[in-house]
């Protein structure tokens, strides 16, 4: 975990590194949420972001020891240059960076009901910001986005 935190700390656009954990971890700024279901990461993220008054959350999981600060900065820059409330940059598994607004995190927290959504934090966001066209409803949304962006 130290390697991940060190790499995240090197990113130019990261103001603060917060670890949202069900357990205390020595030598880290940790928001400890012992009373929560250990698999409810969505609530841990939400409460940690709320307590720290975060407007934008950069999500990097502890199983990404090779995460690079340049990739993190690239994802954050893209987030701020676009109007998307959720940005995911994952060139390969293990270099995953997700950037999203507190507002979208709060919406996900209120609306996610299933265990999968609560454990993996961002499935609700991915469904909400999906841009691929697989159904008639997707096509309708894509046309709206296209008109908005023109």
mmCIF file of N, CA and C in Angstrom:
data_model
loop_
_atom_site.group_PDB
_atom_site.id
_atom_site.type_symbol
_atom_site.label_atom_id
_atom_site.label_comp_id
_atom_site.label_asym_id
_atom_site.label_seq_id
_atom_site.Cartn_x
_atom_site.Cartn_y
_atom_site.Cartn_z
ATOM 1 N N UNK A 1 0.824 -1.186 0.000
ATOM 2 C CA UNK A 1 0.000 0.000 0.000
ATOM 3 C C UNK A 1 0.874 1.258 0.000
ATOM 4 N N UNK A 2 2.008 1.211 0.646
ATOM 5 C CA UNK A 2 2.887 2.383 0.693
ATOM 6 C C UNK A 2 3.290 2.830 -0.707
ATOM 7 N N UNK A 3 3.578 1.873 -1.577
ATOM 8 C CA UNK A 3 3.977 2.196 -2.948
ATOM 9 C C UNK A 3 2.848 2.926 -3.679
ATOM 10 N N UNK A 4 1.621 2.464 -3.505
ATOM 11 C CA UNK A 4 0.462 3.113 -4.134
ATOM 12 C C UNK A 4 0.334 4.544 -3.612
ATOM 13 N N UNK A 5 0.390 4.718 -2.308
ATOM 14 C CA UNK A 5 0.247 6.049 -1.710
ATOM 15 C C UNK A 5 1.370 6.978 -2.168
ATOM 16 N N UNK A 6 2.595 6.469 -2.231
ATOM 17 C CA UNK A 6 3.717 7.290 -2.701
ATOM 18 C C UNK A 6 3.485 7.757 -4.136
ATOM 19 N N UNK A 7 3.041 6.846 -4.997
ATOM 20 C CA UNK A 7 2.807 7.208 -6.397
ATOM 21 C C UNK A 7 1.657 8.198 -6.536
ATOM 22 N N UNK A 8 0.607 7.996 -5.781
ATOM 23 C CA UNK A 8 -0.532 8.924 -5.826
ATOM 24 C C UNK A 8 -0.088 10.297 -5.318
ATOM 25 N N UNK A 9 0.711 10.328 -4.286
ATOM 26 C CA UNK A 9 1.183 11.592 -3.705
ATOM 27 C C UNK A 9 2.038 12.396 -4.681
ATOM 28 N N UNK A 10 2.666 11.729 -5.633
ATOM 29 C CA UNK A 10 3.505 12.417 -6.621
ATOM 30 C C UNK A 10 2.692 13.111 -7.711
ATOM 31 N N UNK A 11 1.419 12.779 -7.823
ATOM 32 C CA UNK A 11 0.579 13.404 -8.853
ATOM 33 C C UNK A 11 0.434 14.893 -8.556
ATOM 34 N N UNK A 12 0.601 15.720 -9.579
ATOM 35 C CA UNK A 12 0.545 17.179 -9.408
ATOM 36 C C UNK A 12 -0.830 17.667 -8.988
ATOM 37 N N UNK A 13 -1.883 16.992 -9.466
ATOM 38 C CA UNK A 13 -3.244 17.494 -9.275
ATOM 39 C C UNK A 13 -3.975 16.849 -8.099
ATOM 40 N N UNK A 14 -3.276 16.066 -7.290
ATOM 41 C CA UNK A 14 -3.887 15.450 -6.105
ATOM 42 C C UNK A 14 -3.566 16.320 -4.896
ATOM 43 N N UNK A 15 -4.603 16.825 -4.243
ATOM 44 C CA UNK A 15 -4.413 17.692 -3.077
ATOM 45 C C UNK A 15 -4.126 16.907 -1.802
ATOM 46 N N UNK A 16 -4.793 15.772 -1.656
ATOM 47 C CA UNK A 16 -4.683 15.017 -0.409
ATOM 48 C C UNK A 16 -4.972 13.549 -0.689
ATOM 49 N N UNK A 17 -4.243 12.672 -0.019
ATOM 50 C CA UNK A 17 -4.470 11.231 -0.133
ATOM 51 C C UNK A 17 -5.185 10.778 1.131
ATOM 52 N N UNK A 18 -6.337 10.152 0.952
ATOM 53 C CA UNK A 18 -7.109 9.631 2.077
ATOM 54 C C UNK A 18 -7.355 8.154 1.819
ATOM 55 N N UNK A 19 -7.089 7.328 2.801
ATOM 56 C CA UNK A 19 -7.366 5.901 2.712
ATOM 57 C C UNK A 19 -8.668 5.644 3.462
ATOM 58 N N UNK A 20 -9.646 5.083 2.757
ATOM 59 C CA UNK A 20 -10.937 4.749 3.382
ATOM 60 C C UNK A 20 -10.889 3.269 3.744
ATOM 61 N N UNK A 21 -10.814 2.973 5.023
ATOM 62 C CA UNK A 21 -10.570 1.601 5.462
ATOM 63 C C UNK A 21 -11.489 1.201 6.615
ATOM 64 N N UNK A 22 -11.760 -0.109 6.716
ATOM 65 C CA UNK A 22 -12.517 -0.567 7.880
ATOM 66 C C UNK A 22 -11.614 -0.720 9.114
ATOM 67 N N UNK A 23 -10.288 -0.572 8.921
ATOM 68 C CA UNK A 23 -9.335 -0.777 10.015
ATOM 69 C C UNK A 23 -8.321 0.363 10.062
ATOM 70 N N UNK A 24 -7.786 0.624 11.243
ATOM 71 C CA UNK A 24 -6.732 1.629 11.394
ATOM 72 C C UNK A 24 -5.456 1.090 10.756
ATOM 73 N N UNK A 25 -4.765 1.966 10.048
ATOM 74 C CA UNK A 25 -3.497 1.597 9.428
ATOM 75 C C UNK A 25 -2.458 2.602 9.920
ATOM 76 N N UNK A 26 -1.440 2.140 10.637
ATOM 77 C CA UNK A 26 -0.440 3.067 11.182
ATOM 78 C C UNK A 26 0.231 3.891 10.080
ATOM 79 N N UNK A 27 0.554 5.131 10.390
ATOM 80 C CA UNK A 27 1.304 6.038 9.515
ATOM 81 C C UNK A 27 0.540 6.548 8.296
ATOM 82 N N UNK A 28 -0.767 6.369 8.243
ATOM 83 C CA UNK A 28 -1.550 6.868 7.111
ATOM 84 C C UNK A 28 -2.682 7.738 7.618
ATOM 85 N N UNK A 29 -3.078 8.702 6.785
ATOM 86 C CA UNK A 29 -4.317 9.431 7.077
ATOM 87 C C UNK A 29 -5.435 8.490 6.649
ATOM 88 N N UNK A 30 -6.104 7.928 7.623
ATOM 89 C CA UNK A 30 -7.125 6.922 7.349
ATOM 90 C C UNK A 30 -8.447 7.358 7.952
ATOM 91 N N UNK A 31 -9.476 7.308 7.138
ATOM 92 C CA UNK A 31 -10.830 7.461 7.653
ATOM 93 C C UNK A 31 -11.284 6.048 7.997
ATOM 94 N N UNK A 32 -11.402 5.750 9.269
ATOM 95 C CA UNK A 32 -11.745 4.399 9.720
ATOM 96 C C UNK A 32 -13.248 4.310 9.933
ATOM 97 N N UNK A 33 -13.843 3.330 9.293
ATOM 98 C CA UNK A 33 -15.290 3.116 9.399
ATOM 99 C C UNK A 33 -15.528 1.687 9.863
ATOM 100 N N UNK A 34 -15.241 1.433 11.158
ATOM 101 C CA UNK A 34 -15.321 0.085 11.714
ATOM 102 C C UNK A 34 -16.743 -0.449 11.803
ATOM 103 N N UNK A 35 -17.719 0.435 11.949
ATOM 104 C CA UNK A 35 -19.097 -0.010 12.160
ATOM 105 C C UNK A 35 -19.810 -0.402 10.869
ATOM 106 N N UNK A 36 -19.156 -0.232 9.734
ATOM 107 C CA UNK A 36 -19.784 -0.531 8.446
ATOM 108 C C UNK A 36 -19.485 -1.949 8.005
ATOM 109 N N UNK A 37 -20.330 -2.449 7.139
ATOM 110 C CA UNK A 37 -20.073 -3.722 6.474
ATOM 111 C C UNK A 37 -18.738 -3.594 5.733
ATOM 112 N N UNK A 38 -17.843 -4.525 5.946
ATOM 113 C CA UNK A 38 -16.516 -4.460 5.337
ATOM 114 C C UNK A 38 -16.583 -4.393 3.812
ATOM 115 N N UNK A 39 -17.629 -4.942 3.217
ATOM 116 C CA UNK A 39 -17.763 -4.940 1.761
ATOM 117 C C UNK A 39 -18.490 -3.716 1.215
ATOM 118 N N UNK A 40 -18.932 -2.820 2.077
ATOM 119 C CA UNK A 40 -19.647 -1.622 1.623
ATOM 120 C C UNK A 40 -18.655 -0.476 1.410
ATOM 121 N N UNK A 41 -17.859 -0.602 0.374
ATOM 122 C CA UNK A 41 -16.867 0.422 0.068
ATOM 123 C C UNK A 41 -17.516 1.724 -0.378
ATOM 124 N N UNK A 42 -18.672 1.634 -1.014
ATOM 125 C CA UNK A 42 -19.365 2.834 -1.478
ATOM 126 C C UNK A 42 -19.662 3.775 -0.307
ATOM 127 N N UNK A 43 -20.157 3.224 0.794
ATOM 128 C CA UNK A 43 -20.437 4.061 1.964
ATOM 129 C C UNK A 43 -19.149 4.617 2.549
ATOM 130 N N UNK A 44 -18.077 3.823 2.581
ATOM 131 C CA UNK A 44 -16.793 4.320 3.085
ATOM 132 C C UNK A 44 -16.276 5.481 2.235
ATOM 133 N N UNK A 45 -16.382 5.327 0.921
ATOM 134 C CA UNK A 45 -15.958 6.417 0.032
ATOM 135 C C UNK A 45 -16.811 7.656 0.259
ATOM 136 N N UNK A 46 -18.116 7.452 0.329
ATOM 137 C CA UNK A 46 -19.032 8.579 0.503
ATOM 138 C C UNK A 46 -18.741 9.322 1.812
ATOM 139 N N UNK A 47 -18.657 8.593 2.918
ATOM 140 C CA UNK A 47 -18.417 9.230 4.215
ATOM 141 C C UNK A 47 -17.042 9.894 4.271
ATOM 142 N N UNK A 48 -16.029 9.242 3.705
ATOM 143 C CA UNK A 48 -14.683 9.826 3.688
ATOM 144 C C UNK A 48 -14.655 11.116 2.881
ATOM 145 N N UNK A 49 -15.317 11.106 1.730
ATOM 146 C CA UNK A 49 -15.366 12.309 0.892
ATOM 147 C C UNK A 49 -16.128 13.425 1.594
ATOM 148 N N UNK A 50 -17.208 13.054 2.259
ATOM 149 C CA UNK A 50 -18.021 14.056 2.961
ATOM 150 C C UNK A 50 -17.240 14.681 4.120
ATOM 151 N N UNK A 51 -16.609 13.852 4.936
ATOM 152 C CA UNK A 51 -15.834 14.330 6.085
ATOM 153 C C UNK A 51 -14.689 15.240 5.625
ATOM 154 N N UNK A 52 -14.074 14.908 4.494
ATOM 155 C CA UNK A 52 -12.937 15.680 3.987
ATOM 156 C C UNK A 52 -13.350 16.799 3.028
ATOM 157 N N UNK A 53 -14.657 16.982 2.879
ATOM 158 C CA UNK A 53 -15.220 18.035 2.019
ATOM 159 C C UNK A 53 -14.628 18.010 0.613
ATOM 160 N N UNK A 54 -14.544 16.822 0.040
ATOM 161 C CA UNK A 54 -13.992 16.659 -1.308
ATOM 162 C C UNK A 54 -15.037 17.013 -2.362
ATOM 163 N N UNK A 55 -14.639 17.820 -3.320
ATOM 164 C CA UNK A 55 -15.508 18.130 -4.458
ATOM 165 C C UNK A 55 -15.329 17.099 -5.564
ATOM 166 N N UNK A 56 -14.088 16.642 -5.703
ATOM 167 C CA UNK A 56 -13.730 15.674 -6.734
ATOM 168 C C UNK A 56 -12.976 14.542 -6.060
ATOM 169 N N UNK A 57 -13.309 13.320 -6.454
ATOM 170 C CA UNK A 57 -12.670 12.139 -5.881
ATOM 171 C C UNK A 57 -11.865 11.456 -6.973
ATOM 172 N N UNK A 58 -10.633 11.097 -6.655
ATOM 173 C CA UNK A 58 -9.794 10.302 -7.545
ATOM 174 C C UNK A 58 -9.676 8.946 -6.877
ATOM 175 N N UNK A 59 -10.234 7.931 -7.523
ATOM 176 C CA UNK A 59 -10.263 6.596 -6.917
ATOM 177 C C UNK A 59 -9.166 5.732 -7.516
ATOM 178 N N UNK A 60 -8.302 5.256 -6.639
ATOM 179 C CA UNK A 60 -7.260 4.315 -7.014
ATOM 180 C C UNK A 60 -7.270 3.240 -5.946
ATOM 181 N N UNK A 61 -7.358 2.008 -6.361
ATOM 182 C CA UNK A 61 -7.458 0.923 -5.388
ATOM 183 C C UNK A 61 -6.069 0.427 -4.983
ATOM 184 N N UNK A 62 -6.005 -0.188 -3.826
ATOM 185 C CA UNK A 62 -4.714 -0.621 -3.278
ATOM 186 C C UNK A 62 -4.113 -1.800 -4.031
ATOM 187 N N UNK A 63 -4.871 -2.392 -4.953
ATOM 188 C CA UNK A 63 -4.317 -3.500 -5.734
ATOM 189 C C UNK A 63 -3.689 -3.017 -7.045
ATOM 190 N N UNK A 64 -3.342 -1.733 -7.103
ATOM 191 C CA UNK A 64 -2.697 -1.141 -8.287
ATOM 192 C C UNK A 64 -1.323 -0.578 -7.905
ATOM 193 N N UNK A 65 -0.362 -1.448 -7.538
ATOM 194 C CA UNK A 65 0.928 -0.949 -7.059
ATOM 195 C C UNK A 65 1.764 -0.249 -8.130
ATOM 196 N N UNK A 66 1.432 -0.435 -9.402
ATOM 197 C CA UNK A 66 2.220 0.177 -10.469
ATOM 198 C C UNK A 66 1.603 1.470 -10.992
ATOM 199 N N UNK A 67 0.600 1.976 -10.299
ATOM 200 C CA UNK A 67 -0.049 3.205 -10.736
ATOM 201 C C UNK A 67 1.005 4.303 -10.858
ATOM 202 N N UNK A 68 0.878 5.096 -11.895
ATOM 203 C CA UNK A 68 1.861 6.127 -12.198
ATOM 204 C C UNK A 68 1.238 7.509 -12.018
ATOM 205 N N UNK A 69 1.969 8.411 -11.414
ATOM 206 C CA UNK A 69 1.437 9.756 -11.163
ATOM 207 C C UNK A 69 1.070 10.480 -12.458
ATOM 208 N N UNK A 70 1.770 10.194 -13.548
ATOM 209 C CA UNK A 70 1.444 10.826 -14.833
ATOM 210 C C UNK A 70 0.081 10.376 -15.345
ATOM 211 N N UNK A 71 -0.244 9.113 -15.148
ATOM 212 C CA UNK A 71 -1.552 8.595 -15.559
ATOM 213 C C UNK A 71 -2.643 9.237 -14.707
ATOM 214 N N UNK A 72 -2.376 9.380 -13.427
ATOM 215 C CA UNK A 72 -3.342 10.028 -12.532
ATOM 216 C C UNK A 72 -3.595 11.465 -12.992
ATOM 217 N N UNK A 73 -2.524 12.205 -13.259
ATOM 218 C CA UNK A 73 -2.672 13.589 -13.716
ATOM 219 C C UNK A 73 -3.407 13.667 -15.051
ATOM 220 N N UNK A 74 -3.146 12.711 -15.940
ATOM 221 C CA UNK A 74 -3.831 12.679 -17.228
ATOM 222 C C UNK A 74 -5.342 12.503 -17.031
ATOM 223 N N UNK A 75 -5.725 11.600 -16.151
ATOM 224 C CA UNK A 75 -7.149 11.353 -15.891
ATOM 225 C C UNK A 75 -7.810 12.577 -15.254
ATOM 226 N N UNK A 76 -7.131 13.198 -14.312
ATOM 227 C CA UNK A 76 -7.683 14.391 -13.656
ATOM 228 C C UNK A 76 -7.824 15.535 -14.662
ATOM 229 N N UNK A 77 -6.822 15.735 -15.488
ATOM 230 C CA UNK A 77 -6.877 16.785 -16.512
ATOM 231 C C UNK A 77 -8.043 16.550 -17.457
ATOM 232 N N UNK A 78 -8.214 15.307 -17.893
ATOM 233 C CA UNK A 78 -9.326 14.985 -18.793
ATOM 234 C C UNK A 78 -10.671 15.256 -18.111
ATOM 235 N N UNK A 79 -10.768 14.899 -16.857
ATOM 236 C CA UNK A 79 -12.001 15.142 -16.103
ATOM 237 C C UNK A 79 -12.363 16.631 -16.125
ATOM 238 N N UNK A 80 -11.388 17.479 -15.868
ATOM 239 C CA UNK A 80 -11.666 18.915 -15.804
ATOM 240 C C UNK A 80 -11.853 19.550 -17.182
ATOM 241 N N UNK A 81 -11.330 18.922 -18.228
ATOM 242 C CA UNK A 81 -11.491 19.474 -19.579
ATOM 243 C C UNK A 81 -12.806 19.056 -20.231
ATOM 244 N N UNK A 82 -13.465 18.074 -19.668
ATOM 245 C CA UNK A 82 -14.728 17.593 -20.237
ATOM 246 C C UNK A 82 -15.871 17.934 -19.291
ATOM 247 N N UNK A 83 -17.060 17.646 -19.756
ATOM 248 C CA UNK A 83 -18.229 17.879 -18.902
ATOM 249 C C UNK A 83 -18.717 16.586 -18.257
ATOM 250 N N UNK A 84 -17.930 15.537 -18.349
ATOM 251 C CA UNK A 84 -18.345 14.253 -17.792
ATOM 252 C C UNK A 84 -18.197 14.245 -16.270
ATOM 253 N N UNK A 85 -19.224 13.784 -15.557
ATOM 254 C CA UNK A 85 -19.115 13.716 -14.099
ATOM 255 C C UNK A 85 -18.305 12.504 -13.627
ATOM 256 N N UNK A 86 -17.989 11.588 -14.577
ATOM 257 C CA UNK A 86 -17.232 10.379 -14.240
ATOM 258 C C UNK A 86 -16.255 10.094 -15.375
ATOM 259 N N UNK A 87 -14.992 9.911 -15.038
ATOM 260 C CA UNK A 87 -13.966 9.561 -16.012
ATOM 261 C C UNK A 87 -13.222 8.348 -15.484
ATOM 262 N N UNK A 88 -13.028 7.375 -16.357
ATOM 263 C CA UNK A 88 -12.261 6.181 -16.003
ATOM 264 C C UNK A 88 -11.134 6.031 -17.013
ATOM 265 N N UNK A 89 -9.931 5.881 -16.516
ATOM 266 C CA UNK A 89 -8.784 5.648 -17.378
ATOM 267 C C UNK A 89 -8.137 4.366 -16.892
ATOM 268 N N UNK A 90 -8.170 3.339 -17.735
ATOM 269 C CA UNK A 90 -7.611 2.036 -17.354
ATOM 270 C C UNK A 90 -6.978 1.389 -18.577
ATOM 271 N N UNK A 91 -5.756 1.825 -18.943
ATOM 272 C CA UNK A 91 -5.129 1.253 -20.136
ATOM 273 C C UNK A 91 -4.873 -0.249 -20.005
ATOM 274 N N UNK A 92 -4.550 -0.687 -18.813
ATOM 275 C CA UNK A 92 -4.433 -2.115 -18.494
ATOM 276 C C UNK A 92 -4.884 -2.293 -17.052
ATOM 277 N N UNK A 93 -5.308 -3.499 -16.720
ATOM 278 C CA UNK A 93 -5.729 -3.772 -15.352
ATOM 279 C C UNK A 93 -4.533 -3.551 -14.425
ATOM 280 N N UNK A 94 -4.728 -2.724 -13.435
ATOM 281 C CA UNK A 94 -3.654 -2.400 -12.502
ATOM 282 C C UNK A 94 -3.184 -0.958 -12.624
ATOM 283 N N UNK A 95 -3.635 -0.277 -13.684
ATOM 284 C CA UNK A 95 -3.334 1.146 -13.854
ATOM 285 C C UNK A 95 -4.630 1.939 -13.887
ATOM 286 N N UNK A 96 -5.598 1.495 -13.103
ATOM 287 C CA UNK A 96 -6.938 2.084 -13.108
ATOM 288 C C UNK A 96 -6.989 3.377 -12.305
ATOM 289 N N UNK A 97 -7.566 4.396 -12.917
ATOM 290 C CA UNK A 97 -7.817 5.667 -12.238
ATOM 291 C C UNK A 97 -9.248 6.065 -12.565
ATOM 292 N N UNK A 98 -10.027 6.357 -11.542
ATOM 293 C CA UNK A 98 -11.383 6.856 -11.740
ATOM 294 C C UNK A 98 -11.471 8.229 -11.085
ATOM 295 N N UNK A 99 -12.109 9.161 -11.780
ATOM 296 C CA UNK A 99 -12.280 10.517 -11.267
ATOM 297 C C UNK A 99 -13.758 10.851 -11.374
ATOM 298 N N UNK A 100 -14.336 11.324 -10.273
ATOM 299 C CA UNK A 100 -15.762 11.642 -10.300
ATOM 300 C C UNK A 100 -16.080 12.723 -9.277
ATOM 301 N N UNK A 101 -17.214 13.346 -9.485
ATOM 302 C CA UNK A 101 -17.641 14.433 -8.601
ATOM 303 C C UNK A 101 -18.247 13.872 -7.315
ATOM 304 N N UNK A 102 -18.177 14.669 -6.269
ATOM 305 C CA UNK A 102 -18.838 14.278 -5.024
ATOM 306 C C UNK A 102 -20.332 14.132 -5.265
ATOM 307 N N UNK A 103 -20.877 15.008 -6.074
ATOM 308 C CA UNK A 103 -22.315 14.959 -6.367
ATOM 309 C C UNK A 103 -22.714 13.603 -6.972
ATOM 310 N N UNK A 104 -21.911 13.100 -7.914
ATOM 311 C CA UNK A 104 -22.210 11.795 -8.506
ATOM 312 C C UNK A 104 -22.004 10.679 -7.485
ATOM 313 N N UNK A 105 -20.983 10.790 -6.651
ATOM 314 C CA UNK A 105 -20.766 9.800 -5.591
ATOM 315 C C UNK A 105 -21.964 9.763 -4.657
ATOM 316 N N UNK A 106 -22.456 10.930 -4.290
ATOM 317 C CA UNK A 106 -23.616 11.000 -3.405
ATOM 318 C C UNK A 106 -24.845 10.387 -4.074
ATOM 319 N N UNK A 107 -25.036 10.660 -5.346
ATOM 320 C CA UNK A 107 -26.153 10.072 -6.089
ATOM 321 C C UNK A 107 -26.036 8.551 -6.121
ATOM 322 N N UNK A 108 -24.830 8.056 -6.362
ATOM 323 C CA UNK A 108 -24.604 6.605 -6.367
ATOM 324 C C UNK A 108 -24.892 6.017 -4.991
ATOM 325 N N UNK A 109 -24.468 6.710 -3.954
ATOM 326 C CA UNK A 109 -24.680 6.229 -2.588
ATOM 327 C C UNK A 109 -26.166 6.132 -2.267
ATOM 328 N N UNK A 110 -26.939 7.131 -2.679
ATOM 329 C CA UNK A 110 -28.383 7.116 -2.429
ATOM 330 C C UNK A 110 -29.113 6.074 -3.268
ATOM 331 N N UNK A 111 -28.654 5.825 -4.477
ATOM 332 C CA UNK A 111 -29.409 4.999 -5.420
ATOM 333 C C UNK A 111 -28.924 3.566 -5.581
ATOM 334 N N UNK A 112 -27.723 3.253 -5.145
ATOM 335 C CA UNK A 112 -27.206 1.892 -5.291
ATOM 336 C C UNK A 112 -27.772 1.006 -4.196
ATOM 337 N N UNK A 113 -28.377 -0.080 -4.596
ATOM 338 C CA UNK A 113 -29.015 -0.978 -3.622
ATOM 339 C C UNK A 113 -28.316 -2.335 -3.523
ATOM 340 N N UNK A 114 -27.745 -2.793 -4.599
ATOM 341 C CA UNK A 114 -27.169 -4.128 -4.618
ATOM 342 C C UNK A 114 -25.792 -4.208 -3.991
ATOM 343 N N UNK A 115 -25.439 -5.403 -3.548
ATOM 344 C CA UNK A 115 -24.138 -5.638 -2.919
ATOM 345 C C UNK A 115 -22.991 -5.355 -3.882
ATOM 346 N N UNK A 116 -23.163 -5.721 -5.154
ATOM 347 C CA UNK A 116 -22.108 -5.510 -6.147
ATOM 348 C C UNK A 116 -21.781 -4.021 -6.267
ATOM 349 N N UNK A 117 -22.816 -3.191 -6.386
ATOM 350 C CA UNK A 117 -22.607 -1.746 -6.501
ATOM 351 C C UNK A 117 -21.916 -1.183 -5.266
ATOM 352 N N UNK A 118 -22.281 -1.678 -4.104
ATOM 353 C CA UNK A 118 -21.701 -1.167 -2.858
ATOM 354 C C UNK A 118 -20.250 -1.617 -2.684
ATOM 355 N N UNK A 119 -19.938 -2.811 -3.152
ATOM 356 C CA UNK A 119 -18.573 -3.313 -3.011
ATOM 357 C C UNK A 119 -17.621 -2.676 -4.020
ATOM 358 N N UNK A 120 -18.107 -2.407 -5.229
ATOM 359 C CA UNK A 120 -17.224 -1.939 -6.301
ATOM 360 C C UNK A 120 -17.293 -0.433 -6.554
ATOM 361 N N UNK A 121 -18.070 0.282 -5.802
ATOM 362 C CA UNK A 121 -18.151 1.751 -5.736
ATOM 363 C C UNK A 121 -18.726 2.414 -6.985
ATOM 364 N N UNK A 122 -18.221 2.111 -8.171
ATOM 365 C CA UNK A 122 -18.582 2.915 -9.346
ATOM 366 C C UNK A 122 -19.508 2.272 -10.381
ATOM 367 N N UNK A 123 -20.042 1.069 -10.205
ATOM 368 C CA UNK A 123 -20.928 0.523 -11.246
ATOM 369 C C UNK A 123 -22.117 1.424 -11.579
ATOM 370 N N UNK A 124 -22.723 2.033 -10.567
ATOM 371 C CA UNK A 124 -23.845 2.947 -10.823
ATOM 372 C C UNK A 124 -23.386 4.092 -11.725
ATOM 373 N N UNK A 125 -22.222 4.638 -11.439
ATOM 374 C CA UNK A 125 -21.687 5.755 -12.230
ATOM 375 C C UNK A 125 -21.428 5.328 -13.668
ATOM 376 N N UNK A 126 -20.871 4.129 -13.827
ATOM 377 C CA UNK A 126 -20.584 3.630 -15.177
ATOM 378 C C UNK A 126 -21.872 3.448 -15.970
ATOM 379 N N UNK A 127 -22.890 2.915 -15.329
ATOM 380 C CA UNK A 127 -24.172 2.741 -16.026
ATOM 381 C C UNK A 127 -24.769 4.092 -16.398
ATOM 382 N N UNK A 128 -24.644 5.046 -15.505
ATOM 383 C CA UNK A 128 -25.240 6.370 -15.735
ATOM 384 C C UNK A 128 -24.522 7.137 -16.838
ATOM 385 N N UNK A 129 -23.217 6.980 -16.967
ATOM 386 C CA UNK A 129 -22.443 7.751 -17.938
ATOM 387 C C UNK A 129 -22.054 6.941 -19.173
ATOM 388 N N UNK A 130 -22.674 5.823 -19.364
ATOM 389 C CA UNK A 130 -22.379 4.933 -20.491
ATOM 390 C C UNK A 130 -22.607 5.658 -21.817
ATOM 391 N N UNK A 131 -21.649 5.553 -22.748
ATOM 392 C CA UNK A 131 -21.772 6.205 -24.051
ATOM 393 C C UNK A 131 -21.841 5.224 -25.216
ATOM 394 N N UNK A 132 -21.622 3.941 -24.966
ATOM 395 C CA UNK A 132 -21.734 2.984 -26.068
ATOM 396 C C UNK A 132 -23.205 2.847 -26.461
ATOM 397 N N UNK A 133 -23.437 2.447 -27.699
ATOM 398 C CA UNK A 133 -24.808 2.349 -28.208
ATOM 399 C C UNK A 133 -25.138 0.878 -28.432
ATOM 400 N N UNK A 134 -25.922 0.329 -27.499
ATOM 401 C CA UNK A 134 -26.315 -1.076 -27.566
ATOM 402 C C UNK A 134 -27.826 -1.254 -27.656
ATOM 403 N N UNK A 135 -28.582 -0.229 -27.308
ATOM 404 C CA UNK A 135 -30.046 -0.314 -27.304
ATOM 405 C C UNK A 135 -30.629 0.958 -27.924
ATOM 406 N N UNK A 136 -31.934 0.949 -28.163
ATOM 407 C CA UNK A 136 -32.600 2.150 -28.682
ATOM 408 C C UNK A 136 -32.487 3.303 -27.686
ATOM 409 N N UNK A 137 -32.579 2.993 -26.412
ATOM 410 C CA UNK A 137 -32.432 4.026 -25.379
ATOM 411 C C UNK A 137 -31.017 4.619 -25.406
ATOM 412 N N UNK A 138 -30.009 3.764 -25.612
ATOM 413 C CA UNK A 138 -28.631 4.248 -25.740
ATOM 414 C C UNK A 138 -28.502 5.203 -26.926
ATOM 415 N N UNK A 139 -29.146 4.855 -28.036
ATOM 416 C CA UNK A 139 -29.098 5.700 -29.231
ATOM 417 C C UNK A 139 -29.746 7.057 -28.953
ATOM 418 N N UNK A 140 -30.864 7.041 -28.253
ATOM 419 C CA UNK A 140 -31.546 8.288 -27.905
ATOM 420 C C UNK A 140 -30.629 9.173 -27.057
ATOM 421 N N UNK A 141 -29.985 8.579 -26.051
ATOM 422 C CA UNK A 141 -29.079 9.340 -25.189
ATOM 423 C C UNK A 141 -27.866 9.851 -25.972
ATOM 424 N N UNK A 142 -27.349 9.024 -26.872
ATOM 425 C CA UNK A 142 -26.191 9.422 -27.677
ATOM 426 C C UNK A 142 -26.535 10.619 -28.555
ATOM 427 N N UNK A 143 -27.720 10.618 -29.110
ATOM 428 C CA UNK A 143 -28.150 11.761 -29.928
ATOM 429 C C UNK A 143 -28.249 13.027 -29.081
ATOM 430 N N UNK A 144 -28.731 12.881 -27.856
ATOM 431 C CA UNK A 144 -28.803 14.040 -26.958
ATOM 432 C C UNK A 144 -27.402 14.576 -26.657
ATOM 433 N N UNK A 145 -26.472 13.671 -26.350
ATOM 434 C CA UNK A 145 -25.095 14.078 -26.076
ATOM 435 C C UNK A 145 -24.489 14.760 -27.296
ATOM 436 N N UNK A 146 -24.722 14.172 -28.461
ATOM 437 C CA UNK A 146 -24.164 14.723 -29.691
ATOM 438 C C UNK A 146 -24.660 16.151 -29.904
ATOM 439 N N UNK A 147 -25.942 16.369 -29.727
ATOM 440 C CA UNK A 147 -26.514 17.710 -29.898
ATOM 441 C C UNK A 147 -25.969 18.677 -28.847
ATOM 442 N N UNK A 148 -25.813 18.190 -27.644
ATOM 443 C CA UNK A 148 -25.290 19.027 -26.561
ATOM 444 C C UNK A 148 -23.848 19.457 -26.843
ATOM 445 N N UNK A 149 -23.041 18.540 -27.361
ATOM 446 C CA UNK A 149 -21.619 18.802 -27.572
ATOM 447 C C UNK A 149 -21.320 19.560 -28.863
ATOM 448 N N UNK A 150 -22.294 19.649 -29.778
ATOM 449 C CA UNK A 150 -22.059 20.357 -31.058
ATOM 450 C C UNK A 150 -21.921 21.824 -30.879
#
